[in-house]
Every structure is written in structure tokens, then in C-alpha cells.
XYZ file of C-alpha atoms in Angstrom:
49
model
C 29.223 -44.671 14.174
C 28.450 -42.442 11.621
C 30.037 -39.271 13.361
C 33.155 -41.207 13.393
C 32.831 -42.621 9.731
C 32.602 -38.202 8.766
C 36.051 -38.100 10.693
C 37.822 -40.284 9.030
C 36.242 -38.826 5.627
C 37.053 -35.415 6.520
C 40.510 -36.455 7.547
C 41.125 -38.545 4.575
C 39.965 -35.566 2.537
C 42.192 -33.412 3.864
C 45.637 -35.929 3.573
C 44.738 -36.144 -0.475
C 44.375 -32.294 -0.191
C 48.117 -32.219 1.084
C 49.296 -35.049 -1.303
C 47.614 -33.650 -4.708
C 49.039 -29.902 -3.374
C 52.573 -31.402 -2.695
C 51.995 -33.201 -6.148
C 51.291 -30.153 -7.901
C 54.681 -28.386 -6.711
C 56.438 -31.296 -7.902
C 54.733 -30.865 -11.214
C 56.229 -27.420 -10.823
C 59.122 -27.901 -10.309
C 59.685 -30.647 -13.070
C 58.223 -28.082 -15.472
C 60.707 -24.857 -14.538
C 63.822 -28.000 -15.023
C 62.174 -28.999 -18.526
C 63.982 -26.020 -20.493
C 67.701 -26.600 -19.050
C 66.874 -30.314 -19.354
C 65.705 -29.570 -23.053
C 68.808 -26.915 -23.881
C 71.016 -29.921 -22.285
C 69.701 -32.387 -24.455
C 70.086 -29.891 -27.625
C 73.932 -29.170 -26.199
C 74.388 -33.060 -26.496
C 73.005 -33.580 -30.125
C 74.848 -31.123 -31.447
C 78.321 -31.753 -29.771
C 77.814 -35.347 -30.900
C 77.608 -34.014 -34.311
């Protein structure tokens, strides 16, 4: 039926709503690591040198 087809749109909707947020703290999160990552690389170059 066509109510039922709006339910599972409107559900579906709302599970990519979750995902993408989810995705976007994960984004987040990888950018706050990115400096230590970036000073731990830097620490590495130079004590190899």
C-alpha cells in the first residue's frame, strides 16, 4: 500500500539520519586525534634523524 510504502520511507529516512549523525562524530573525533597523530609523526621524523 502506499501508506505502508511512506513507513518504510520515513523509517529508512530516519536510520540514515542516525548513521550520517553517528558518522559525523566519528569524523569528529578523527579530526581532534589528527594533531597528536601529526605531532607523533613529526616526533618520529625527527628522532629518526
Amino acid at each position: 500500500t502506499l501508506t505502508g510504502s511512506l513507513d518504510q520511507l520515513v523509517s529508512g529516512s530516519n536510520t540514515l539520519t542516525q548513521k550520517s549523525s553517528s558518522l559525523t562524530a566519528g569524523v569528529g573525533q578523527l579530526v581532534e586525534k589528527t594533531p597528536e597523530l601529526v605531532s607523533g609523526i613529526e616526533k618520529l621524523s625527527t628522532g629518526s634523524n
